[in-house]
Amino acid sequence: MDGTRPQPTPYEVFAREIPPGTEKLYPADSVIISAGQGPLDRLVNTTEGLEVSPRGLLVTDKDGHTTRPEVFACGGVASGARTVVEAVAAAKRVADSMDAYMRRAGA
């Protein structure tokens, strides 16, 4: 798998278009994206196989598995706004699930 890392100007944000010719390729076996709290339309609309709920959230199970086997999600993109305690608990559960998935895949 190849990942791209945009080289944005100081005024660009991830959700905006990246100017052509500013991309850089890095070889990778896997990529973990921390999307933060910005708009996620671009990520969701360009990743095949992700189901979105009527509320615009990624559909996941309790361990963060999305409708695409190798993609996990938690936080606002999957559950909407929650308390800090709930967010930390969900992040730990999903991180453990991701770890188990990657260990199985590497075995």
mmCIF file with all atom_site columns, C-alpha atoms in Angstrom:
data_model
loop_
_atom_site.group_PDB
_atom_site.id
_atom_site.type_symbol
_atom_site.label_atom_id
_atom_site.label_alt_id
_atom_site.label_comp_id
_atom_site.label_asym_id
_atom_site.label_entity_id
_atom_site.label_seq_id
_atom_site.pdbx_PDB_ins_code
_atom_site.Cartn_x
_atom_site.Cartn_y
_atom_site.Cartn_z
_atom_site.occupancy
_atom_site.B_iso_or_equiv
_atom_site.pdbx_formal_charge
_atom_site.auth_seq_id
_atom_site.auth_comp_id
_atom_site.auth_asym_id
_atom_site.auth_atom_id
_atom_site.pdbx_PDB_model_num
ATOM 1   C CA . MET A 1 1   ? 0.000   0.000   0.000  1.00 0.00 ? 1   MET A CA 1
ATOM 2   C CA . ASP A 1 2   ? 1.245   3.496   -0.787 1.00 0.00 ? 2   ASP A CA 1
ATOM 3   C CA . GLY A 1 3   ? 0.162   6.417   1.334  1.00 0.00 ? 3   GLY A CA 1
ATOM 4   C CA . THR A 1 4   ? 0.249   10.029  0.343  1.00 0.00 ? 4   THR A CA 1
ATOM 5   C CA . ARG A 1 5   ? 1.203   12.812  2.655  1.00 0.00 ? 5   ARG A CA 1
ATOM 6   C CA . PRO A 1 6   ? 0.082   16.217  1.470  1.00 0.00 ? 6   PRO A CA 1
ATOM 7   C CA . GLN A 1 7   ? 2.472   19.132  1.743  1.00 0.00 ? 7   GLN A CA 1
ATOM 8   C CA . PRO A 1 8   ? -0.091  21.856  2.554  1.00 0.00 ? 8   PRO A CA 1
ATOM 9   C CA . THR A 1 9   ? 0.565   25.551  2.810  1.00 0.00 ? 9   THR A CA 1
ATOM 10  C CA . PRO A 1 10  ? 0.008   27.050  6.284  1.00 0.00 ? 10  PRO A CA 1
ATOM 11  C CA . TYR A 1 11  ? -3.496  28.142  5.234  1.00 0.00 ? 11  TYR A CA 1
ATOM 12  C CA . GLU A 1 12  ? -4.752  24.797  3.965  1.00 0.00 ? 12  GLU A CA 1
ATOM 13  C CA . VAL A 1 13  ? -6.703  22.300  5.990  1.00 0.00 ? 13  VAL A CA 1
ATOM 14  C CA . PHE A 1 14  ? -7.034  18.557  5.372  1.00 0.00 ? 14  PHE A CA 1
ATOM 15  C CA . ALA A 1 15  ? -10.628 18.814  4.145  1.00 0.00 ? 15  ALA A CA 1
ATOM 16  C CA . ARG A 1 16  ? -9.693  21.202  1.311  1.00 0.00 ? 16  ARG A CA 1
ATOM 17  C CA . GLU A 1 17  ? -8.240  20.252  -2.032 1.00 0.00 ? 17  GLU A CA 1
ATOM 18  C CA . ILE A 1 18  ? -4.481  19.707  -2.046 1.00 0.00 ? 18  ILE A CA 1
ATOM 19  C CA . PRO A 1 19  ? -2.771  21.496  -4.948 1.00 0.00 ? 19  PRO A CA 1
ATOM 20  C CA . PRO A 1 20  ? -1.620  19.079  -7.670 1.00 0.00 ? 20  PRO A CA 1
ATOM 21  C CA . GLY A 1 21  ? 2.087   18.298  -7.577 1.00 0.00 ? 21  GLY A CA 1
ATOM 22  C CA . THR A 1 22  ? 2.451   18.758  -3.810 1.00 0.00 ? 22  THR A CA 1
ATOM 23  C CA . GLU A 1 23  ? 1.825   15.099  -2.920 1.00 0.00 ? 23  GLU A CA 1
ATOM 24  C CA . LYS A 1 24  ? 4.593   12.833  -1.688 1.00 0.00 ? 24  LYS A CA 1
ATOM 25  C CA . LEU A 1 25  ? 4.449   8.992   -1.667 1.00 0.00 ? 25  LEU A CA 1
ATOM 26  C CA . TYR A 1 26  ? 5.664   6.836   1.206  1.00 0.00 ? 26  TYR A CA 1
ATOM 27  C CA . PRO A 1 27  ? 5.663   3.026   1.114  1.00 0.00 ? 27  PRO A CA 1
ATOM 28  C CA . ALA A 1 28  ? 3.543   1.568   3.929  1.00 0.00 ? 28  ALA A CA 1
ATOM 29  C CA . ASP A 1 29  ? 1.951   -1.693  5.041  1.00 0.00 ? 29  ASP A CA 1
ATOM 30  C CA . SER A 1 30  ? -0.830  0.165   6.855  1.00 0.00 ? 30  SER A CA 1
ATOM 31  C CA . VAL A 1 31  ? -1.904  3.700   7.613  1.00 0.00 ? 31  VAL A CA 1
ATOM 32  C CA . ILE A 1 32  ? -3.618  5.085   10.712 1.00 0.00 ? 32  ILE A CA 1
ATOM 33  C CA . ILE A 1 33  ? -5.455  8.359   10.190 1.00 0.00 ? 33  ILE A CA 1
ATOM 34  C CA . SER A 1 34  ? -6.304  10.551  13.121 1.00 0.00 ? 34  SER A CA 1
ATOM 35  C CA . ALA A 1 35  ? -8.934  12.787  11.616 1.00 0.00 ? 35  ALA A CA 1
ATOM 36  C CA . GLY A 1 36  ? -9.574  15.069  14.575 1.00 0.00 ? 36  GLY A CA 1
ATOM 37  C CA . GLN A 1 37  ? -12.744 17.099  14.662 1.00 0.00 ? 37  GLN A CA 1
ATOM 38  C CA . GLY A 1 38  ? -12.642 18.553  11.162 1.00 0.00 ? 38  GLY A CA 1
ATOM 39  C CA . PRO A 1 39  ? -15.031 17.733  8.327  1.00 0.00 ? 39  PRO A CA 1
ATOM 40  C CA . LEU A 1 40  ? -14.743 14.078  7.313  1.00 0.00 ? 40  LEU A CA 1
ATOM 41  C CA . ASP A 1 41  ? -16.710 14.137  4.051  1.00 0.00 ? 41  ASP A CA 1
ATOM 42  C CA . ARG A 1 42  ? -13.570 13.795  1.948  1.00 0.00 ? 42  ARG A CA 1
ATOM 43  C CA . LEU A 1 43  ? -12.309 10.787  3.919  1.00 0.00 ? 43  LEU A CA 1
ATOM 44  C CA . VAL A 1 44  ? -15.690 9.042   3.921  1.00 0.00 ? 44  VAL A CA 1
ATOM 45  C CA . ASN A 1 45  ? -16.535 9.842   0.286  1.00 0.00 ? 45  ASN A CA 1
ATOM 46  C CA . THR A 1 46  ? -13.188 8.589   -1.051 1.00 0.00 ? 46  THR A CA 1
ATOM 47  C CA . THR A 1 47  ? -13.045 5.312   0.909  1.00 0.00 ? 47  THR A CA 1
ATOM 48  C CA . GLU A 1 48  ? -15.100 2.567   -0.737 1.00 0.00 ? 48  GLU A CA 1
ATOM 49  C CA . GLY A 1 49  ? -17.187 0.283   1.442  1.00 0.00 ? 49  GLY A CA 1
ATOM 50  C CA . LEU A 1 50  ? -17.827 2.581   4.403  1.00 0.00 ? 50  LEU A CA 1
ATOM 51  C CA . GLU A 1 51  ? -21.469 2.670   5.456  1.00 0.00 ? 51  GLU A CA 1
ATOM 52  C CA . VAL A 1 52  ? -22.771 5.926   6.891  1.00 0.00 ? 52  VAL A CA 1
ATOM 53  C CA . SER A 1 53  ? -25.762 6.202   9.230  1.00 0.00 ? 53  SER A CA 1
ATOM 54  C CA . PRO A 1 54  ? -28.671 8.584   8.592  1.00 0.00 ? 54  PRO A CA 1
ATOM 55  C CA . ARG A 1 55  ? -26.961 10.947  11.096 1.00 0.00 ? 55  ARG A CA 1
ATOM 56  C CA . GLY A 1 56  ? -23.850 11.043  8.879  1.00 0.00 ? 56  GLY A CA 1
ATOM 57  C CA . LEU A 1 57  ? -21.745 8.902   11.250 1.00 0.00 ? 57  LEU A CA 1
ATOM 58  C CA . LEU A 1 58  ? -19.671 5.875   10.268 1.00 0.00 ? 58  LEU A CA 1
ATOM 59  C CA . VAL A 1 59  ? -21.441 2.626   11.105 1.00 0.00 ? 59  VAL A CA 1
ATOM 60  C CA . THR A 1 60  ? -19.333 0.574   13.561 1.00 0.00 ? 60  THR A CA 1
ATOM 61  C CA . ASP A 1 61  ? -19.701 -2.232  16.052 1.00 0.00 ? 61  ASP A CA 1
ATOM 62  C CA . LYS A 1 62  ? -18.714 -1.793  19.721 1.00 0.00 ? 62  LYS A CA 1
ATOM 63  C CA . ASP A 1 63  ? -15.063 -2.551  18.897 1.00 0.00 ? 63  ASP A CA 1
ATOM 64  C CA . GLY A 1 64  ? -14.840 0.063   16.140 1.00 0.00 ? 64  GLY A CA 1
ATOM 65  C CA . HIS A 1 65  ? -15.037 -2.270  13.125 1.00 0.00 ? 65  HIS A CA 1
ATOM 66  C CA . THR A 1 66  ? -16.624 -0.424  10.219 1.00 0.00 ? 66  THR A CA 1
ATOM 67  C CA . THR A 1 67  ? -18.371 -2.011  7.248  1.00 0.00 ? 67  THR A CA 1
ATOM 68  C CA . ARG A 1 68  ? -14.949 -2.259  5.602  1.00 0.00 ? 68  ARG A CA 1
ATOM 69  C CA . PRO A 1 69  ? -12.916 -4.997  7.372  1.00 0.00 ? 69  PRO A CA 1
ATOM 70  C CA . GLU A 1 70  ? -9.589  -3.170  7.611  1.00 0.00 ? 70  GLU A CA 1
ATOM 71  C CA . VAL A 1 71  ? -11.029 0.207   8.642  1.00 0.00 ? 71  VAL A CA 1
ATOM 72  C CA . PHE A 1 72  ? -11.746 1.107   12.272 1.00 0.00 ? 72  PHE A CA 1
ATOM 73  C CA . ALA A 1 73  ? -13.358 4.242   13.686 1.00 0.00 ? 73  ALA A CA 1
ATOM 74  C CA . CYS A 1 74  ? -14.231 5.797   17.013 1.00 0.00 ? 74  CYS A CA 1
ATOM 75  C CA . GLY A 1 75  ? -14.974 9.177   18.490 1.00 0.00 ? 75  GLY A CA 1
ATOM 76  C CA . GLY A 1 76  ? -17.165 11.810  16.912 1.00 0.00 ? 76  GLY A CA 1
ATOM 77  C CA . VAL A 1 77  ? -17.024 10.256  13.447 1.00 0.00 ? 77  VAL A CA 1
ATOM 78  C CA . ALA A 1 78  ? -18.634 7.056   14.783 1.00 0.00 ? 78  ALA A CA 1
ATOM 79  C CA . SER A 1 79  ? -20.709 8.042   17.803 1.00 0.00 ? 79  SER A CA 1
ATOM 80  C CA . GLY A 1 80  ? -21.167 11.790  17.620 1.00 0.00 ? 80  GLY A CA 1
ATOM 81  C CA . ALA A 1 81  ? -20.440 14.038  20.584 1.00 0.00 ? 81  ALA A CA 1
ATOM 82  C CA . ARG A 1 82  ? -19.814 12.179  23.860 1.00 0.00 ? 82  ARG A CA 1
ATOM 83  C CA . THR A 1 83  ? -18.192 12.883  27.196 1.00 0.00 ? 83  THR A CA 1
ATOM 84  C CA . VAL A 1 84  ? -14.417 12.747  27.595 1.00 0.00 ? 84  VAL A CA 1
ATOM 85  C CA . VAL A 1 85  ? -14.723 9.614   29.740 1.00 0.00 ? 85  VAL A CA 1
ATOM 86  C CA . GLU A 1 86  ? -16.792 7.855   27.058 1.00 0.00 ? 86  GLU A CA 1
ATOM 87  C CA . ALA A 1 87  ? -14.377 8.969   24.326 1.00 0.00 ? 87  ALA A CA 1
ATOM 88  C CA . VAL A 1 88  ? -11.317 7.672   26.199 1.00 0.00 ? 88  VAL A CA 1
ATOM 89  C CA . ALA A 1 89  ? -13.004 4.332   26.941 1.00 0.00 ? 89  ALA A CA 1
ATOM 90  C CA . ALA A 1 90  ? -14.038 3.944   23.291 1.00 0.00 ? 90  ALA A CA 1
ATOM 91  C CA . ALA A 1 91  ? -10.554 4.873   22.050 1.00 0.00 ? 91  ALA A CA 1
ATOM 92  C CA . LYS A 1 92  ? -8.941  2.242   24.289 1.00 0.00 ? 92  LYS A CA 1
ATOM 93  C CA . ARG A 1 93  ? -11.422 -0.440  23.195 1.00 0.00 ? 93  ARG A CA 1
ATOM 94  C CA . VAL A 1 94  ? -10.904 0.360   19.504 1.00 0.00 ? 94  VAL A CA 1
ATOM 95  C CA . ALA A 1 95  ? -7.092  0.546   19.900 1.00 0.00 ? 95  ALA A CA 1
ATOM 96  C CA . ASP A 1 96  ? -7.156  -2.932  21.453 1.00 0.00 ? 96  ASP A CA 1
ATOM 97  C CA . SER A 1 97  ? -9.326  -4.155  18.576 1.00 0.00 ? 97  SER A CA 1
ATOM 98  C CA . MET A 1 98  ? -6.944  -2.634  16.008 1.00 0.00 ? 98  MET A CA 1
ATOM 99  C CA . ASP A 1 99  ? -3.973  -4.242  17.749 1.00 0.00 ? 99  ASP A CA 1
ATOM 100 C CA . ALA A 1 100 ? -5.649  -7.665  17.674 1.00 0.00 ? 100 ALA A CA 1
ATOM 101 C CA . TYR A 1 101 ? -6.502  -7.213  13.969 1.00 0.00 ? 101 TYR A CA 1
ATOM 102 C CA . MET A 1 102 ? -2.936  -6.238  13.040 1.00 0.00 ? 102 MET A CA 1
ATOM 103 C CA . ARG A 1 103 ? -1.461  -9.116  15.042 1.00 0.00 ? 103 ARG A CA 1
ATOM 104 C CA . ARG A 1 104 ? -3.731  -11.583 13.196 1.00 0.00 ? 104 ARG A CA 1
ATOM 105 C CA . ALA A 1 105 ? -2.892  -10.009 9.837  1.00 0.00 ? 105 ALA A CA 1
ATOM 106 C CA . GLY A 1 106 ? 0.840   -10.218 10.535 1.00 0.00 ? 106 GLY A CA 1
ATOM 107 C CA . ALA A 1 107 ? 0.732   -13.813 11.738 1.00 0.00 ? 107 ALA A CA 1
#
